Structure formats: C-alpha cells, structure tokens
Amino acid sequence: MLEHIARENGQELRTKLIAFGGYTLRDHLNEGLVEKTLDSRSWDFVILNEQSTLGENYVVNGIRRVKESESFYMAVREFYSIIEKRGAKTVILSLYPRKNAPVIDGKILDYSYMKIAKELGMVVAPVSQTWTDILKAKNNWKLYRDDNLHPTPLGSFITANVIFSTIYDRKSKPINGVIKGPLIELFDGFERKDSIVTLIDINEFKSRMISNKSFRNNKKLKQMGGYLYLKYPN
C-alpha cells in the first residue's frame, strides 16, 4: 500500500518487509535477518514496529497488558545504532493499543515511544494518534481484525498514509479505487510476488480524511520539536 500511495504522489518507493509472527524487536535482533538485509543494499529509512505490549508478557487477570519495558528501550537503542551506522534514518511507529485495552495501556505506549525517540533523536510516525483521531470521528470504521490486535486493510491503509506523510513531509493525494499488490503471508511477512491480490478498495472520502489526519498529526509533531511531551501515566 505504501508503495502505491507513493506512486500516486509522484514518488518511486521500494520497500522490504521483515515481520515474523510473534517476534519482538529483540527477537529480530537475535535472528539477524534485518542486519543482513541492511547490508544487502543502501536504504534511506528503516521503520521499527514493536509488539502492542512492548514485547513484554505482562498479564493481569488473564489479560495481556502494557507496562514500561527496559528491554524494549534496549532493543531500540541497538537497532538505532545498527541502522545509523549504515547511513539510514530510523523511524519508529507510535503503535496503537489493542482494541478495548484499558486507556492507561495506550498512554503507556505513547509515553514509551516518545521517550525513546526523544532520547535517540529518532523520527516518530504518529500512527496511534492518527488511529485515535479517526476512531473519534468515525467509530463505525473497522480498523482492527477480529483478534482485536492486527489491522484490517483499512487500518493498514491509515498506517501507510502516516508513514508516507512522515518520510515525505507532505499530504497524500486522495485515492479512489482498488489497490493491488503481492500477497503478504500473515505469519512471516513473506511477499508472494507471483500472487497479486486486492489489498483494499478505498473511496475518495475515506482516503481524503485519512490523508488529512495523517498529515495533521505529523505537522503537529514537527511543531512540537518532533515529540509529544508526555508524563508517565499513573
């Protein structure tokens, strides 16, 4: 989707997804594929996306919850060093919480992403803030899959718009119609180039709203020096 959005806006963008089911950033560091991929060619940006619980197995009353995680901070620091040494810019997604999670979980996520990003001087892609704004305006839009965790095609389209606005510092043109692309395996993120599928059928109204809110949140972050100044939630 991100490549399609870029093309619609006159930009040629090539991407590579590395994602394995259940992997944390620490797991990716240990596995080593990211580092090998970084060495395979020159990259402009590397986008980090942690699990919705910051990689912690923190359970309260049988429900996975969020708490501040030093292991998450350490993994981001290591990735940042690896990426910057290779001349690319590190972007971290400020990820949305699980659907129906307690409000404080989302606040801890936002705090944690802003804290580590500010420490290292990383760029933040404000996905969480944009999802929140859109759900406030259109609470009938389905952004979560039935597992209340992974995004629907519409949720992924929002994330792709936020990333576009983050790396290009501009608003995407509204898109109307079907976006097609290679099938992405849910478990390992493998891209099947021989199997082209419909990724989303988006109308101009939805696309325009998403583009406006994505750009507005990126602009807001830049006006604030790149980060939201948040206190640890109690």
PDB file of C-alpha atoms in Angstrom:
ATOM      1  CA  MET A   1       0.000   0.000   0.000  1.00  0.00           C
ATOM      2  CA  LEU A   2       2.796   2.424   0.873  1.00  0.00           C
ATOM      3  CA  GLU A   3       4.459   1.917  -2.494  1.00  0.00           C
ATOM      4  CA  HIS A   4       1.120   2.569  -4.252  1.00  0.00           C
ATOM      5  CA  ILE A   5       0.489   5.737  -2.239  1.00  0.00           C
ATOM      6  CA  ALA A   6       3.977   6.966  -3.118  1.00  0.00           C
ATOM      7  CA  ARG A   7       3.440   6.306  -6.844  1.00  0.00           C
ATOM      8  CA  GLU A   8       0.102   8.153  -6.770  1.00  0.00           C
ATOM      9  CA  ASN A   9       2.042  11.122  -5.415  1.00  0.00           C
ATOM     10  CA  GLY A  10       4.823  11.008  -7.987  1.00  0.00           C
ATOM     11  CA  GLN A  11       7.364   9.198  -5.815  1.00  0.00           C
ATOM     12  CA  GLU A  12       9.139   5.945  -6.615  1.00  0.00           C
ATOM     13  CA  LEU A  13       9.466   3.954  -3.411  1.00  0.00           C
ATOM     14  CA  ARG A  14      10.736   0.429  -2.875  1.00  0.00           C
ATOM     15  CA  THR A  15      10.077  -1.336   0.404  1.00  0.00           C
ATOM     16  CA  LYS A  16      11.087  -4.545   2.148  1.00  0.00           C
ATOM     17  CA  LEU A  17       9.013  -6.032   4.957  1.00  0.00           C
ATOM     18  CA  ILE A  18      10.608  -8.182   7.649  1.00  0.00           C
ATOM     19  CA  ALA A  19       7.958  -9.478  10.024  1.00  0.00           C
ATOM     20  CA  PHE A  20       7.571 -12.839  11.731  1.00  0.00           C
ATOM     21  CA  GLY A  21       4.532 -13.792  13.791  1.00  0.00           C
ATOM     22  CA  GLY A  22       5.045 -13.119  17.484  1.00  0.00           C
ATOM     23  CA  TYR A  23       8.509 -11.566  17.036  1.00  0.00           C
ATOM     24  CA  THR A  24       9.617  -8.666  19.200  1.00  0.00           C
ATOM     25  CA  LEU A  25      12.306  -6.203  18.174  1.00  0.00           C
ATOM     26  CA  ARG A  26      14.679  -8.192  20.384  1.00  0.00           C
ATOM     27  CA  ASP A  27      13.771 -11.392  18.506  1.00  0.00           C
ATOM     28  CA  HIS A  28      14.578  -9.665  15.206  1.00  0.00           C
ATOM     29  CA  LEU A  29      17.949  -8.554  16.562  1.00  0.00           C
ATOM     30  CA  ASN A  30      18.779 -12.066  17.665  1.00  0.00           C
ATOM     31  CA  GLU A  31      17.607 -13.622  14.392  1.00  0.00           C
ATOM     32  CA  GLY A  32      19.944 -11.424  12.334  1.00  0.00           C
ATOM     33  CA  LEU A  33      17.966 -11.101   9.094  1.00  0.00           C
ATOM     34  CA  VAL A  34      17.438  -7.356   9.499  1.00  0.00           C
ATOM     35  CA  GLU A  35      21.167  -6.707   9.715  1.00  0.00           C
ATOM     36  CA  LYS A  36      21.841  -8.898   6.659  1.00  0.00           C
ATOM     37  CA  THR A  37      19.137  -7.044   4.737  1.00  0.00           C
ATOM     38  CA  LEU A  38      20.599  -3.681   5.712  1.00  0.00           C
ATOM     39  CA  ASP A  39      23.959  -4.823   4.336  1.00  0.00           C
ATOM     40  CA  SER A  40      22.414  -6.038   1.062  1.00  0.00           C
ATOM     41  CA  ARG A  41      21.891  -2.537  -0.368  1.00  0.00           C
ATOM     42  CA  SER A  42      21.602   1.141   0.548  1.00  0.00           C
ATOM     43  CA  TRP A  43      18.460   2.135   2.481  1.00  0.00           C
ATOM     44  CA  ASP A  44      17.034   5.592   3.211  1.00  0.00           C
ATOM     45  CA  PHE A  45      14.712   4.668   6.086  1.00  0.00           C
ATOM     46  CA  VAL A  46      14.205   1.757   8.449  1.00  0.00           C
ATOM     47  CA  ILE A  47      10.862   1.680  10.248  1.00  0.00           C
ATOM     48  CA  LEU A  48      10.649  -0.067  13.615  1.00  0.00           C
ATOM     49  CA  ASN A  49       7.362  -1.574  14.777  1.00  0.00           C
ATOM     50  CA  GLU A  50       7.224  -3.263  18.192  1.00  0.00           C
ATOM     51  CA  GLN A  51       4.516  -5.553  19.537  1.00  0.00           C
ATOM     52  CA  SER A  52       1.433  -3.976  21.099  1.00  0.00           C
ATOM     53  CA  THR A  53       2.674  -4.866  24.614  1.00  0.00           C
ATOM     54  CA  LEU A  54       6.247  -3.629  24.017  1.00  0.00           C
ATOM     55  CA  GLY A  55       7.442  -7.219  23.850  1.00  0.00           C
ATOM     56  CA  GLU A  56       6.553  -7.980  27.473  1.00  0.00           C
ATOM     57  CA  ASN A  57       4.489 -10.931  28.658  1.00  0.00           C
ATOM     58  CA  TYR A  58       2.671  -8.896  31.304  1.00  0.00           C
ATOM     59  CA  VAL A  59      -0.684 -10.421  32.250  1.00  0.00           C
ATOM     60  CA  VAL A  60      -3.273  -9.061  34.682  1.00  0.00           C
ATOM     61  CA  ASN A  61      -6.371 -11.154  35.427  1.00  0.00           C
ATOM     62  CA  GLY A  62      -5.686 -13.263  32.369  1.00  0.00           C
ATOM     63  CA  ILE A  63      -5.408 -10.249  30.031  1.00  0.00           C
ATOM     64  CA  ARG A  64      -2.201  -9.085  28.335  1.00  0.00           C
ATOM     65  CA  ARG A  65      -1.409  -5.565  29.487  1.00  0.00           C
ATOM     66  CA  VAL A  66       1.238  -2.916  28.867  1.00  0.00           C
ATOM     67  CA  LYS A  67       3.981  -1.710  31.177  1.00  0.00           C
ATOM     68  CA  GLU A  68       7.125   0.315  30.591  1.00  0.00           C
ATOM     69  CA  SER A  69       9.839  -2.000  29.293  1.00  0.00           C
ATOM     70  CA  GLU A  70      13.575  -1.541  29.637  1.00  0.00           C
ATOM     71  CA  SER A  71      14.151  -4.487  27.264  1.00  0.00           C
ATOM     72  CA  PHE A  72      12.150  -2.574  24.619  1.00  0.00           C
ATOM     73  CA  TYR A  73      14.281   0.540  25.139  1.00  0.00           C
ATOM     74  CA  MET A  74      17.482  -1.517  24.886  1.00  0.00           C
ATOM     75  CA  ALA A  75      16.365  -3.214  21.665  1.00  0.00           C
ATOM     76  CA  VAL A  76      15.507   0.142  20.082  1.00  0.00           C
ATOM     77  CA  ARG A  77      18.901   1.557  21.094  1.00  0.00           C
ATOM     78  CA  GLU A  78      20.679  -1.391  19.477  1.00  0.00           C
ATOM     79  CA  PHE A  79      18.632  -1.135  16.295  1.00  0.00           C
ATOM     80  CA  TYR A  80      19.232   2.607  16.136  1.00  0.00           C
ATOM     81  CA  SER A  81      22.999   2.084  16.328  1.00  0.00           C
ATOM     82  CA  ILE A  82      22.943  -0.609  13.630  1.00  0.00           C
ATOM     83  CA  ILE A  83      20.763   1.472  11.302  1.00  0.00           C
ATOM     84  CA  GLU A  84      22.547   4.797  11.723  1.00  0.00           C
ATOM     85  CA  LYS A  85      25.975   3.193  11.110  1.00  0.00           C
ATOM     86  CA  ARG A  86      24.686   2.145   7.699  1.00  0.00           C
ATOM     87  CA  GLY A  87      23.572   5.643   6.778  1.00  0.00           C
ATOM     88  CA  ALA A  88      19.816   5.166   7.028  1.00  0.00           C
ATOM     89  CA  LYS A  89      17.357   7.129   9.134  1.00  0.00           C
ATOM     90  CA  THR A  90      15.447   5.349  11.887  1.00  0.00           C
ATOM     91  CA  VAL A  91      11.690   5.852  12.144  1.00  0.00           C
ATOM     92  CA  ILE A  92       9.657   4.318  14.963  1.00  0.00           C
ATOM     93  CA  LEU A  93       5.923   3.710  14.778  1.00  0.00           C
ATOM     94  CA  SER A  94       3.933   5.040  17.707  1.00  0.00           C
ATOM     95  CA  LEU A  95       1.674   1.995  17.703  1.00  0.00           C
ATOM     96  CA  TYR A  96      -1.984   1.873  18.710  1.00  0.00           C
ATOM     97  CA  PRO A  97      -3.036  -0.294  21.694  1.00  0.00           C
ATOM     98  CA  ARG A  98      -5.100  -3.454  21.443  1.00  0.00           C
ATOM     99  CA  LYS A  99      -8.796  -2.863  20.906  1.00  0.00           C
ATOM    100  CA  ASN A 100     -10.715  -2.433  24.180  1.00  0.00           C
ATOM    101  CA  ALA A 101      -7.469  -2.225  26.179  1.00  0.00           C
ATOM    102  CA  PRO A 102      -7.610  -0.020  29.292  1.00  0.00           C
ATOM    103  CA  VAL A 103      -6.932   3.627  28.443  1.00  0.00           C
ATOM    104  CA  ILE A 104      -3.743   3.626  30.516  1.00  0.00           C
ATOM    105  CA  ASP A 105      -2.229   0.962  28.249  1.00  0.00           C
ATOM    106  CA  GLY A 106      -2.427   3.299  25.272  1.00  0.00           C
ATOM    107  CA  LYS A 107      -0.964   6.133  27.331  1.00  0.00           C
ATOM    108  CA  ILE A 108       1.987   3.972  28.394  1.00  0.00           C
ATOM    109  CA  LEU A 109       2.612   3.028  24.765  1.00  0.00           C
ATOM    110  CA  ASP A 110       2.569   6.675  23.660  1.00  0.00           C
ATOM    111  CA  TYR A 111       4.843   7.665  26.545  1.00  0.00           C
ATOM    112  CA  SER A 112       7.322   4.863  25.823  1.00  0.00           C
ATOM    113  CA  TYR A 113       7.611   5.590  22.103  1.00  0.00           C
ATOM    114  CA  MET A 114       8.066   9.308  22.653  1.00  0.00           C
ATOM    115  CA  LYS A 115      10.584   8.746  25.453  1.00  0.00           C
ATOM    116  CA  ILE A 116      12.941   6.516  23.471  1.00  0.00           C
ATOM    117  CA  ALA A 117      12.513   8.517  20.261  1.00  0.00           C
ATOM    118  CA  LYS A 118      13.436  11.758  22.007  1.00  0.00           C
ATOM    119  CA  GLU A 119      16.409  10.128  23.739  1.00  0.00           C
ATOM    120  CA  LEU A 120      17.875   8.964  20.426  1.00  0.00           C
ATOM    121  CA  GLY A 121      16.606  11.758  18.177  1.00  0.00           C
ATOM    122  CA  MET A 122      14.542   9.356  16.080  1.00  0.00           C
ATOM    123  CA  VAL A 123      11.651  10.281  13.840  1.00  0.00           C
ATOM    124  CA  VAL A 124       8.215   9.249  15.137  1.00  0.00           C
ATOM    125  CA  ALA A 125       5.416   8.129  12.815  1.00  0.00           C
ATOM    126  CA  PRO A 126       2.265   9.063  14.799  1.00  0.00           C
ATOM    127  CA  VAL A 127       0.135   6.029  13.954  1.00  0.00           C
ATOM    128  CA  SER A 128      -1.510   5.774  17.378  1.00  0.00           C
ATOM    129  CA  GLN A 129      -2.541   9.427  17.374  1.00  0.00           C
ATOM    130  CA  THR A 130      -3.987   9.147  13.858  1.00  0.00           C
ATOM    131  CA  TRP A 131      -5.935   5.971  14.624  1.00  0.00           C
ATOM    132  CA  THR A 132      -7.355   7.680  17.722  1.00  0.00           C
ATOM    133  CA  ASP A 133      -8.438  10.753  15.752  1.00  0.00           C
ATOM    134  CA  ILE A 134     -10.091   8.675  13.053  1.00  0.00           C
ATOM    135  CA  LEU A 135     -11.946   6.437  15.505  1.00  0.00           C
ATOM    136  CA  LYS A 136     -13.226   9.526  17.316  1.00  0.00           C
ATOM    137  CA  ALA A 137     -14.604  10.864  14.039  1.00  0.00           C
ATOM    138  CA  LYS A 138     -15.772   7.528  12.601  1.00  0.00           C
ATOM    139  CA  ASN A 139     -16.245   4.969  15.356  1.00  0.00           C
ATOM    140  CA  ASN A 140     -18.015   2.621  12.931  1.00  0.00           C
ATOM    141  CA  TRP A 141     -14.898   2.193  10.795  1.00  0.00           C
ATOM    142  CA  LYS A 142     -13.369  -1.232  11.381  1.00  0.00           C
ATOM    143  CA  LEU A 143      -9.630  -0.790  11.904  1.00  0.00           C
ATOM    144  CA  TYR A 144      -8.974  -3.966  13.924  1.00  0.00           C
ATOM    145  CA  ARG A 145      -9.303  -7.551  12.766  1.00  0.00           C
ATOM    146  CA  ASP A 146     -11.413  -9.896  14.855  1.00  0.00           C
ATOM    147  CA  ASP A 147      -8.392 -10.704  17.058  1.00  0.00           C
ATOM    148  CA  ASN A 148      -8.611  -7.066  18.338  1.00  0.00           C
ATOM    149  CA  LEU A 149      -4.907  -6.668  17.587  1.00  0.00           C
ATOM    150  CA  HIS A 150      -3.916  -6.766  13.932  1.00  0.00           C
ATOM    151  CA  PRO A 151      -5.142  -4.142  11.458  1.00  0.00           C
ATOM    152  CA  THR A 152      -7.778  -4.594   8.799  1.00  0.00           C
ATOM    153  CA  PRO A 153      -6.909  -3.394   5.287  1.00  0.00           C
ATOM    154  CA  LEU A 154      -8.349  -0.009   6.283  1.00  0.00           C
ATOM    155  CA  GLY A 155      -6.166   0.071   9.396  1.00  0.00           C
ATOM    156  CA  SER A 156      -3.125  -0.767   7.274  1.00  0.00           C
ATOM    157  CA  PHE A 157      -4.056   1.983   4.805  1.00  0.00           C
ATOM    158  CA  ILE A 158      -4.069   4.501   7.668  1.00  0.00           C
ATOM    159  CA  THR A 159      -0.653   3.322   8.839  1.00  0.00           C
ATOM    160  CA  ALA A 160       0.727   3.552   5.291  1.00  0.00           C
ATOM    161  CA  ASN A 161      -0.590   7.133   4.970  1.00  0.00           C
ATOM    162  CA  VAL A 162       1.059   8.115   8.249  1.00  0.00           C
ATOM    163  CA  ILE A 163       4.368   6.651   7.085  1.00  0.00           C
ATOM    164  CA  PHE A 164       4.080   8.474   3.741  1.00  0.00           C
ATOM    165  CA  SER A 165       3.485  11.822   5.478  1.00  0.00           C
ATOM    166  CA  THR A 166       6.331  11.102   7.895  1.00  0.00           C
ATOM    167  CA  ILE A 167       9.041  10.353   5.360  1.00  0.00           C
ATOM    168  CA  TYR A 168       7.957  12.809   2.642  1.00  0.00           C
ATOM    169  CA  ASP A 169       6.665  15.615   4.889  1.00  0.00           C
ATOM    170  CA  ARG A 170       3.601  16.130   2.726  1.00  0.00           C
ATOM    171  CA  LYS A 171      -0.052  15.153   2.447  1.00  0.00           C
ATOM    172  CA  SER A 172      -1.027  12.303   0.165  1.00  0.00           C
ATOM    173  CA  LYS A 173      -3.484  12.905  -2.629  1.00  0.00           C
ATOM    174  CA  PRO A 174      -6.818  11.165  -2.039  1.00  0.00           C
ATOM    175  CA  ILE A 175      -7.018   7.774  -3.698  1.00  0.00           C
ATOM    176  CA  ASN A 176     -10.175   6.269  -5.160  1.00  0.00           C
ATOM    177  CA  GLY A 177     -10.359   2.642  -6.217  1.00  0.00           C
ATOM    178  CA  VAL A 178      -8.672  -0.707  -5.806  1.00  0.00           C
ATOM    179  CA  ILE A 179      -5.085  -1.059  -4.639  1.00  0.00           C
ATOM    180  CA  LYS A 180      -3.491  -4.354  -5.611  1.00  0.00           C
ATOM    181  CA  GLY A 181      -0.207  -5.874  -4.575  1.00  0.00           C
ATOM    182  CA  PRO A 182       1.608  -9.093  -3.718  1.00  0.00           C
ATOM    183  CA  LEU A 183       0.055 -11.394  -1.152  1.00  0.00           C
ATOM    184  CA  ILE A 184       1.781 -10.981   2.228  1.00  0.00           C
ATOM    185  CA  GLU A 185       1.862 -14.066   4.420  1.00  0.00           C
ATOM    186  CA  LEU A 186       0.475 -13.197   7.862  1.00  0.00           C
ATOM    187  CA  PHE A 187       2.905 -15.392   9.786  1.00  0.00           C
ATOM    188  CA  ASP A 188       6.276 -14.477   8.312  1.00  0.00           C
ATOM    189  CA  GLY A 189       5.587 -11.405   6.178  1.00  0.00           C
ATOM    190  CA  PHE A 190       6.783 -13.268   3.073  1.00  0.00           C
ATOM    191  CA  GLU A 191       5.891 -11.413  -0.113  1.00  0.00           C
ATOM    192  CA  ARG A 192       4.487 -13.666  -2.835  1.00  0.00           C
ATOM    193  CA  LYS A 193       5.204 -11.653  -5.973  1.00  0.00           C
ATOM    194  CA  ASP A 194       3.509 -14.272  -8.143  1.00  0.00           C
ATOM    195  CA  SER A 195       0.203 -13.842  -6.312  1.00  0.00           C
ATOM    196  CA  ILE A 196      -1.335 -10.393  -6.819  1.00  0.00           C
ATOM    197  CA  VAL A 197      -4.372  -9.704  -4.653  1.00  0.00           C
ATOM    198  CA  THR A 198      -6.644  -6.799  -3.764  1.00  0.00           C
ATOM    199  CA  LEU A 199      -5.187  -5.052  -0.724  1.00  0.00           C
ATOM    200  CA  ILE A 200      -8.030  -2.565  -0.316  1.00  0.00           C
ATOM    201  CA  ASP A 201     -10.871  -0.924  -2.216  1.00  0.00           C
ATOM    202  CA  ILE A 202     -10.807   2.646  -0.875  1.00  0.00           C
ATOM    203  CA  ASN A 203     -13.098   5.556  -1.731  1.00  0.00           C
ATOM    204  CA  GLU A 204     -12.048   9.170  -2.046  1.00  0.00           C
ATOM    205  CA  PHE A 205     -13.939  10.338   1.064  1.00  0.00           C
ATOM    206  CA  LYS A 206     -12.177   7.898   3.379  1.00  0.00           C
ATOM    207  CA  SER A 207      -8.824   8.415   1.700  1.00  0.00           C
ATOM    208  CA  ARG A 208      -9.059  12.209   1.975  1.00  0.00           C
ATOM    209  CA  MET A 209      -9.954  12.095   5.673  1.00  0.00           C
ATOM    210  CA  ILE A 210      -7.118   9.665   6.399  1.00  0.00           C
ATOM    211  CA  SER A 211      -4.634  11.743   4.433  1.00  0.00           C
ATOM    212  CA  ASN A 212      -5.673  14.959   6.204  1.00  0.00           C
ATOM    213  CA  LYS A 213      -5.427  13.470   9.683  1.00  0.00           C
ATOM    214  CA  SER A 214      -2.136  11.708   8.944  1.00  0.00           C
ATOM    215  CA  PHE A 215      -0.540  14.915   7.720  1.00  0.00           C
ATOM    216  CA  ARG A 216      -2.029  16.983  10.553  1.00  0.00           C
ATOM    217  CA  ASN A 217      -0.540  14.708  13.199  1.00  0.00           C
ATOM    218  CA  ASN A 218       2.866  14.745  11.533  1.00  0.00           C
ATOM    219  CA  LYS A 219       2.720  18.524  11.291  1.00  0.00           C
ATOM    220  CA  LYS A 220       1.738  18.757  14.969  1.00  0.00           C
ATOM    221  CA  LEU A 221       4.738  16.657  15.978  1.00  0.00           C
ATOM    222  CA  LYS A 222       7.114  18.810  13.935  1.00  0.00           C
ATOM    223  CA  GLN A 223       5.712  21.977  15.504  1.00  0.00           C
ATOM    224  CA  MET A 224       6.447  20.461  18.929  1.00  0.00           C
ATOM    225  CA  GLY A 225      10.030  19.633  18.015  1.00  0.00           C
ATOM    226  CA  GLY A 226       9.274  16.101  16.843  1.00  0.00           C
ATOM    227  CA  TYR A 227       7.788  14.671  20.041  1.00  0.00           C
ATOM    228  CA  LEU A 228       4.793  14.850  22.318  1.00  0.00           C
ATOM    229  CA  TYR A 229       5.910  15.773  25.837  1.00  0.00           C
ATOM    230  CA  LEU A 230       4.152  13.223  27.954  1.00  0.00           C
ATOM    231  CA  LYS A 231       4.421  12.356  31.637  1.00  0.00           C
ATOM    232  CA  TYR A 232       4.386   8.741  32.742  1.00  0.00           C
ATOM    233  CA  PRO A 233       0.710   7.885  33.272  1.00  0.00           C
ATOM    234  CA  ASN A 234      -0.420   6.804  36.748  1.00  0.00           C
TER     235      ASN A 234
END
